[in-house]
Short mmCIF file of C-alpha atoms and ligand atoms in Angstrom, two decimals:
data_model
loop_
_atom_site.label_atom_id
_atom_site.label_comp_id
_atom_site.label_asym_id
_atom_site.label_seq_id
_atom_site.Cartn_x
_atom_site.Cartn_y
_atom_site.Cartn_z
CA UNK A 5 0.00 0.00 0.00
CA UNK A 6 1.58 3.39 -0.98
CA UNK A 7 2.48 5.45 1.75
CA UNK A 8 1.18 9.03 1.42
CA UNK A 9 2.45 11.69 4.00
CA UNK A 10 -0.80 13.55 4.99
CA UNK A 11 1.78 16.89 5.49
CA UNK A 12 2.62 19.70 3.20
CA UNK A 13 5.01 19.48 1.06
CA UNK A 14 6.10 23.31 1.08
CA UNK A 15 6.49 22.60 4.96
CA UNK A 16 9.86 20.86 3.98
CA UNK A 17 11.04 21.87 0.29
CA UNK A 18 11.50 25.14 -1.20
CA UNK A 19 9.10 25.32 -4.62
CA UNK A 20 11.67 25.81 -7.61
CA UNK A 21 11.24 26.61 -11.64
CA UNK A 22 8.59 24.58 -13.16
CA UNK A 23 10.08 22.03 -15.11
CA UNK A 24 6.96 21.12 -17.41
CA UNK A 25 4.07 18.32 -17.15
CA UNK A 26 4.47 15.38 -17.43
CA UNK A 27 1.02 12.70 -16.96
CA UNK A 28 -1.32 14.58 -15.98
CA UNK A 29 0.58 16.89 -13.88
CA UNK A 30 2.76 19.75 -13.54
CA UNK A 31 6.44 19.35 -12.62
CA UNK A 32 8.43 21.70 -10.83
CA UNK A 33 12.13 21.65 -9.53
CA UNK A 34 12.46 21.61 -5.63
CA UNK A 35 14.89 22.23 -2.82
CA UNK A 36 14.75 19.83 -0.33
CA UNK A 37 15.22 22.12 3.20
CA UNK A 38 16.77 20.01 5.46
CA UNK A 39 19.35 18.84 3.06
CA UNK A 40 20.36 21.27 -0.05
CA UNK A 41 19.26 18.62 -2.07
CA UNK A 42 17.67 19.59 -5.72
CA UNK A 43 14.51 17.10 -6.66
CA UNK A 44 11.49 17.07 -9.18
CA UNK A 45 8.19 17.18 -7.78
CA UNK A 46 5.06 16.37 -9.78
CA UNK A 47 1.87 17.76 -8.36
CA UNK A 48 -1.23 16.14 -8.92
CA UNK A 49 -4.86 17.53 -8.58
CA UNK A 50 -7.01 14.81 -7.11
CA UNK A 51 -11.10 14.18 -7.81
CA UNK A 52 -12.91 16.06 -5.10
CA UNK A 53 -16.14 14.00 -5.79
CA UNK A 54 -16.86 11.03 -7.98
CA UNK A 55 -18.58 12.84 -10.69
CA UNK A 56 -16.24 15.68 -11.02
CA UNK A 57 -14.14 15.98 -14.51
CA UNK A 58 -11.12 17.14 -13.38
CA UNK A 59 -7.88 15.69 -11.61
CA UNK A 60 -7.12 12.19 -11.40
CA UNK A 61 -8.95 9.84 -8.81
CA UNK A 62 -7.32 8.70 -5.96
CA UNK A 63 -6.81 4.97 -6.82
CA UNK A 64 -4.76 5.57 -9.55
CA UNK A 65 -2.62 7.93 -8.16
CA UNK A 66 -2.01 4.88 -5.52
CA UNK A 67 -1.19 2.87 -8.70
CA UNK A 68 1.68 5.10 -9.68
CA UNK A 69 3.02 5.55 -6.08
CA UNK A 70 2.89 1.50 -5.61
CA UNK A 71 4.49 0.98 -8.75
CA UNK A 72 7.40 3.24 -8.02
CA UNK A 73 7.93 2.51 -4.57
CA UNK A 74 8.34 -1.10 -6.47
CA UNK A 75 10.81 0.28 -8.81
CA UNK A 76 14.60 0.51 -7.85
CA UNK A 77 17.13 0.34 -10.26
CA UNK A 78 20.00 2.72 -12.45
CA UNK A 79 17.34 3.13 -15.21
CA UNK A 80 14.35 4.15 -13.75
CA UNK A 81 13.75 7.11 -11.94
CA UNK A 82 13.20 7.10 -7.99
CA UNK A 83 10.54 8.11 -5.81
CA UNK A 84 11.56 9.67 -2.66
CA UNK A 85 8.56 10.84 -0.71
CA UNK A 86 4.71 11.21 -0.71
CA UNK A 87 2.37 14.44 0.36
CA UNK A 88 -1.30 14.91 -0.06
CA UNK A 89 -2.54 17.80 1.16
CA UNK A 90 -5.76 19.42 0.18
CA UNK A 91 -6.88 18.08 -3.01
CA UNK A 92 -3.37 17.90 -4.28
CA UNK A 93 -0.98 14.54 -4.36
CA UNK A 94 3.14 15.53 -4.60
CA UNK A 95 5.24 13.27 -5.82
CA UNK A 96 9.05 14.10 -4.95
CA UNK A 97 10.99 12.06 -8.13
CA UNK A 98 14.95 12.08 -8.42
CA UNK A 99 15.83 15.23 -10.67
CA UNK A 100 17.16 14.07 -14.23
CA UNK A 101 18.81 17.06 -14.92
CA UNK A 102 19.77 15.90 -18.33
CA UNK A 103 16.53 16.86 -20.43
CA UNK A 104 14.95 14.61 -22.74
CA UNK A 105 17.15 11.71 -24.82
CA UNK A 106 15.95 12.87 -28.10
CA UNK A 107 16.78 16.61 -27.36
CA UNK A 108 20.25 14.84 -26.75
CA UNK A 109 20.00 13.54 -29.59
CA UNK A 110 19.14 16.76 -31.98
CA UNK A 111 22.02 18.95 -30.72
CA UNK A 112 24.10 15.84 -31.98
CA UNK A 113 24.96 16.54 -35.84
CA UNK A 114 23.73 12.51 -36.07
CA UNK A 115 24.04 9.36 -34.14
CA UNK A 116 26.69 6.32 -34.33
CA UNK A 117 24.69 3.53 -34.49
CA UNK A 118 26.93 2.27 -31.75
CA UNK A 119 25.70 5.60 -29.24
CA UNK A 120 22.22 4.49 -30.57
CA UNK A 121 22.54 0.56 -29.30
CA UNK A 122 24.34 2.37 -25.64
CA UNK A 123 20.63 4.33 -25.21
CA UNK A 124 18.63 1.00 -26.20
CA UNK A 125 20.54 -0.81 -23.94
CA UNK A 126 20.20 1.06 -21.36
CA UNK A 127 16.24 1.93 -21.70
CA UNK A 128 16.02 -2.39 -22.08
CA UNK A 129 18.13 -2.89 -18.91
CA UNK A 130 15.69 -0.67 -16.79
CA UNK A 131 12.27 -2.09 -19.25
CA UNK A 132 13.61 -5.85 -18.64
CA UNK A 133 13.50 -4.88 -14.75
CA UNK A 134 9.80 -3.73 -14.51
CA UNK A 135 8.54 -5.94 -16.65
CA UNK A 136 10.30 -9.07 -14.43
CA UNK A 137 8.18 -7.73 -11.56
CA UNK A 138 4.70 -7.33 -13.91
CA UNK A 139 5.06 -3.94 -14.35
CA UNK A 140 3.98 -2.36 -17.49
CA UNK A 141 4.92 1.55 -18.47
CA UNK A 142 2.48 1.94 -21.28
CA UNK A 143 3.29 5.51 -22.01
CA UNK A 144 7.21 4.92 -23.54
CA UNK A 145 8.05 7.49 -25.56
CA UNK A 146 11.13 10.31 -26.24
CA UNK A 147 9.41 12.30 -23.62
CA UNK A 148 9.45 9.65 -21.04
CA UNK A 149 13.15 8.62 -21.83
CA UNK A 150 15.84 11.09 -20.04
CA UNK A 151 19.40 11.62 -19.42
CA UNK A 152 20.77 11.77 -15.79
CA UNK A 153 23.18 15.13 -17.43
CA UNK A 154 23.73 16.52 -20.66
CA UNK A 155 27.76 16.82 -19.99
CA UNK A 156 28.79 13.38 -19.72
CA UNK A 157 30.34 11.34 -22.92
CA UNK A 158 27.82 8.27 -21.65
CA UNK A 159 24.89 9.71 -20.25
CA UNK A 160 22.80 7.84 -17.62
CA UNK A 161 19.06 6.46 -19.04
CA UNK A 162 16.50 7.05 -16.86
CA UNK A 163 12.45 5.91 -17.59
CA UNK A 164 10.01 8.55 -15.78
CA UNK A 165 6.58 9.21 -16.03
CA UNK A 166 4.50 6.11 -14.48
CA UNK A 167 1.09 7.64 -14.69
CA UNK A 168 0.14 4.80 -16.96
CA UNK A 169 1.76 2.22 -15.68
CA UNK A 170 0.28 -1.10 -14.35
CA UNK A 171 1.17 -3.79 -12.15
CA UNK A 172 -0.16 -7.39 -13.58
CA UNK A 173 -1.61 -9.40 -11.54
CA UNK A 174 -2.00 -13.20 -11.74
CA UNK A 175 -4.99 -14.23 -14.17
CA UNK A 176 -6.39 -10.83 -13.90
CA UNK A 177 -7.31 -9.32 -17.30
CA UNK A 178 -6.02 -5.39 -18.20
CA UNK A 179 -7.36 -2.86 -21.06
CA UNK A 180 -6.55 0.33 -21.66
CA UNK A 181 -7.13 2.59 -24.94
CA UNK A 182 -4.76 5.54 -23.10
CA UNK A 183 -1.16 6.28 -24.81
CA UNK A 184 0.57 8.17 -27.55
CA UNK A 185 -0.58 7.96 -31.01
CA UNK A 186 2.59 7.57 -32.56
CA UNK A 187 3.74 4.80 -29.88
CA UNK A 188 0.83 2.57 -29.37
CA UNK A 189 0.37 -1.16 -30.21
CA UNK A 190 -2.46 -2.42 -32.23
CA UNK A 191 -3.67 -4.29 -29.67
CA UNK A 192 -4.21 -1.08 -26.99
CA UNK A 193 -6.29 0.62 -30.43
CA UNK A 194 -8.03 -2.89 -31.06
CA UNK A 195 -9.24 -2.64 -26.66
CA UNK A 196 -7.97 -6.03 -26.61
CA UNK A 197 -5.92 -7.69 -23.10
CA UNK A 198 -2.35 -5.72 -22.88
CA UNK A 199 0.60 -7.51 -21.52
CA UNK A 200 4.26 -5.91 -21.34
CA UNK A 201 4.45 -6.78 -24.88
CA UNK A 202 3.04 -3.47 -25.56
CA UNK A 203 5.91 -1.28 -24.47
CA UNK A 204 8.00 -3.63 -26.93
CA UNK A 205 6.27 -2.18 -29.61
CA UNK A 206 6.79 1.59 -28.30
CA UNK A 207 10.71 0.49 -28.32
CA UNK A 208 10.22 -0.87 -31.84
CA UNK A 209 9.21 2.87 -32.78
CA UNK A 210 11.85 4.57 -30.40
CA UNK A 211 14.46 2.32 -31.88
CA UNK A 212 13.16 3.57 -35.86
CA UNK A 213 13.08 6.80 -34.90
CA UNK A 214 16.64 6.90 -33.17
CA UNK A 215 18.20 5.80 -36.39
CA UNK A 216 16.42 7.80 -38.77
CA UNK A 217 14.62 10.41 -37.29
CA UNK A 218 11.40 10.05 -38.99
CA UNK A 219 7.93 8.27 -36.65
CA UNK A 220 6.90 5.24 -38.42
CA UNK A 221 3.15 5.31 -38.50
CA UNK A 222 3.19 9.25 -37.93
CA UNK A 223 -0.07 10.98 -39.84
CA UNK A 224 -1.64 13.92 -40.64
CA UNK A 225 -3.84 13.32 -37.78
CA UNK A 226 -4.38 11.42 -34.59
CA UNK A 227 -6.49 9.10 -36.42
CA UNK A 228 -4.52 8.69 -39.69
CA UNK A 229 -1.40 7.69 -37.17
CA UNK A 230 -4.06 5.04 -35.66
CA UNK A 231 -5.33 3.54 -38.87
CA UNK A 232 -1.33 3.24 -40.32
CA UNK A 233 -0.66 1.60 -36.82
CA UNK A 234 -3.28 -0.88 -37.85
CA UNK A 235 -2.26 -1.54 -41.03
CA UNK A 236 1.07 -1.87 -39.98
CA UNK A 237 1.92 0.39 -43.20
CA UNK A 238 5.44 1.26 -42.23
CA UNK A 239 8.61 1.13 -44.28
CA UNK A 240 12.88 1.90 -44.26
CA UNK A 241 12.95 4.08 -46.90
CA UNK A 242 16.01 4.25 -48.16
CA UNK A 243 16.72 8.09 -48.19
CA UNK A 244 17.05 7.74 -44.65
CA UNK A 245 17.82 4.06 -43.74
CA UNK A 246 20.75 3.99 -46.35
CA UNK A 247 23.41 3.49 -43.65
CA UNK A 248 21.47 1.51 -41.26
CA UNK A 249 22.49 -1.81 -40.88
CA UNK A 250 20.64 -5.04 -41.92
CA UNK A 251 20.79 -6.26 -38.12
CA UNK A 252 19.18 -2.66 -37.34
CA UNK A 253 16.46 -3.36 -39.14
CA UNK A 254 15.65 -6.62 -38.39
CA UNK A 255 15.79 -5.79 -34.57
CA UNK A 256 12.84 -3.20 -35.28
CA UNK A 257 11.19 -6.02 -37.59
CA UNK A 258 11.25 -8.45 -34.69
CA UNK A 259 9.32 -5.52 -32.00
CA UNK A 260 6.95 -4.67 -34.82
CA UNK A 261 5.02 -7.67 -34.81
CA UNK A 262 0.85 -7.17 -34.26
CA UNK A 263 0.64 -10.29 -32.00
CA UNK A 264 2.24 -9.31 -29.20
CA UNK A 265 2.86 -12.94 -28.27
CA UNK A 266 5.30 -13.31 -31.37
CA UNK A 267 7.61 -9.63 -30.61
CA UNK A 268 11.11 -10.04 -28.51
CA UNK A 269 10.64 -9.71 -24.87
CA UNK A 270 13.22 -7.09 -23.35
CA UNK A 271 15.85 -9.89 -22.47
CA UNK A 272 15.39 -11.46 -25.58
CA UNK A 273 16.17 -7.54 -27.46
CA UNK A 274 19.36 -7.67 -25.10
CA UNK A 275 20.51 -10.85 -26.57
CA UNK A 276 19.75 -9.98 -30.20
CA UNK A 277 22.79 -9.66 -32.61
CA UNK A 278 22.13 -5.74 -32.85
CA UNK A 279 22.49 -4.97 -29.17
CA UNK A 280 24.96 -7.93 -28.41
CA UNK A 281 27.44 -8.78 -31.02
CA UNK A 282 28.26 -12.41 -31.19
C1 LIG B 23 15.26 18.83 -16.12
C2 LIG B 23 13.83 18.35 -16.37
C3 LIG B 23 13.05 18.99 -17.34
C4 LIG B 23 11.74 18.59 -17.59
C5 LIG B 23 11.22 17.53 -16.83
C6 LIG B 23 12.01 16.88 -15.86
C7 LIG B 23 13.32 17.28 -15.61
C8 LIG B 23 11.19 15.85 -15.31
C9 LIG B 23 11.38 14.88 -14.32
C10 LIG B 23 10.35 13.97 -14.05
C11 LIG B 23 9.11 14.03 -14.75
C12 LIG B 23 7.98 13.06 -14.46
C13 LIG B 23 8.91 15.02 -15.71
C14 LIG B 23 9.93 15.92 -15.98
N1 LIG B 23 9.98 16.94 -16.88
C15 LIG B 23 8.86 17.33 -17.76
C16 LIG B 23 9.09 16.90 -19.19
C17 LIG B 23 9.44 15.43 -19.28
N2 LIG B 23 9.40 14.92 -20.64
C18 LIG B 23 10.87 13.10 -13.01
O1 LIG B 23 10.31 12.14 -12.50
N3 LIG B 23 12.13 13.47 -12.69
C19 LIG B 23 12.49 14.55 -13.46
O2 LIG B 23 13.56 15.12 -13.39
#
């Protein structure tokens, strides 16, 4: 059961620049009093009544805390503490001062395959490790993929963002028609049971993207994007896929599969001849 600290969290950090929003919440910088220590905090408004349209409920704010407070490893980013006070929920995150991966990314003039398979492995270490405790992220995407500092020649990977994410449970069905567009499988448009298989999909399109900068199903529209996801109407062209190598290629063939049952599993993308040379 997440624990929620019915205090205020202004009573002990100092309220920073915002940072941005992430799901379904804003997310400001803060300075922890006590300790000098810089961390993001991401506020959430919660339902007063049952019937009321805005803020999240309750029980699914619970759902992110649990899953984090589940959640320790290099890759993913950790929760530190818990305040609900009035109808607000504060979550105090570790800061990733680095910004976004692909903003990374496009200062770079272009990427080395080889930086490209150091982020995938990375994001796969820290994806392999929720999804061995059930835990699906469901909202993977450039946004939701940071860098622990911009400075370093091998930047950290961290995963943030949980306010999709779900913990399986044994024999216990899941649906869900929430996500990105662009990153969604075909089975979270088609309502059918989800299974960590979906964020394998969402890596298939990270992974395309990395290497060539274009979004594989990417329409005019919201729905256009849906219908090519469908169709699974994707291609390498070759103005942009010229120097991407076969074993590139077929490790984004293998994640873009529409049964999810038949796409690599995290471990099996770290063992794949793209990401681990034989
Ligand atoms: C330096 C910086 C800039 C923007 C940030 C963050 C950090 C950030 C952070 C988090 C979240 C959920 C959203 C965040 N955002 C909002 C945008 C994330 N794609 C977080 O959990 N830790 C962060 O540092």
């Amino acid at each position: 059961m997440a624990v929620i600290k019915p205090e205020n969290v202004e009573d002990f950090y100092d309220i920073g620049e915002d940072l941005g929003r992430g799901h379904f919440g804003q997310v400001r910088q803060v300075c922890e009093r006590a300790t000098g220590t810089v961390w993001a905090a991401k506020f959430l408004k919660i339902r007063k009544t049952a019937c009321s349209r805005l803020g999240l409920d309750r029980s699914s704010v619970e759902r992110e805390v649990e899953v984090l407070q589940a959640l320790q490893h290099p890759n993913i980013v950790i929760l530190k503490d818990v305040f609900e006070s009035r109808a607000e929920v504060v979550l105090i995150l570790e800061l990733v001062s680095g910004g976004e991966l692909f903003d990374f990314i496009a200062e770079k003039e272009n990427l080395l395959e080889s930086e490209a398979i150091e982020f995938m492995k990375q994001i796969l270490e820290g994806l392999g490790f929720m999804h061995s405790k059930n835990i699906a992220h469901f909202d993977l995407k450039p946004e939701n993929i940071m860098l622990s500092d911009k400075v370093s020649p091998h930047p950290n990977i961290k995963l943030i963002d949980f306010g999709l994410a779900h913990h399986f449970h044994q024999g216990v069905e899941y649906k869900s028609t929430s996500g990105t567009p662009q990153y969604i499988a075909p089975e979270v448009i088609n309502s059918e049971p989800l299974s960590t298989a979906a964020d394998m999909w969402s890596i298939g399109v990270i992974t395309y993207i990395l290497l060539s900068g274009l979004s594989p199903f990417q329409g005019n529209t919201d729905e256009e994007t849906l219908r090519n996801v469908i169709a699974m109407s994707y291609e390498f062209d070759s103005r942009y896929f010229s120097m991407t190598s076969s074993m590139a290629k077929d490790f984004i063939e293998k994640l873009l599969v529409k049964d999810p049952t038949d796409r690599m599993t995290a471990e099996e993308c770290l063992l794949h001849p793209w990401i681990k040379p034989i």
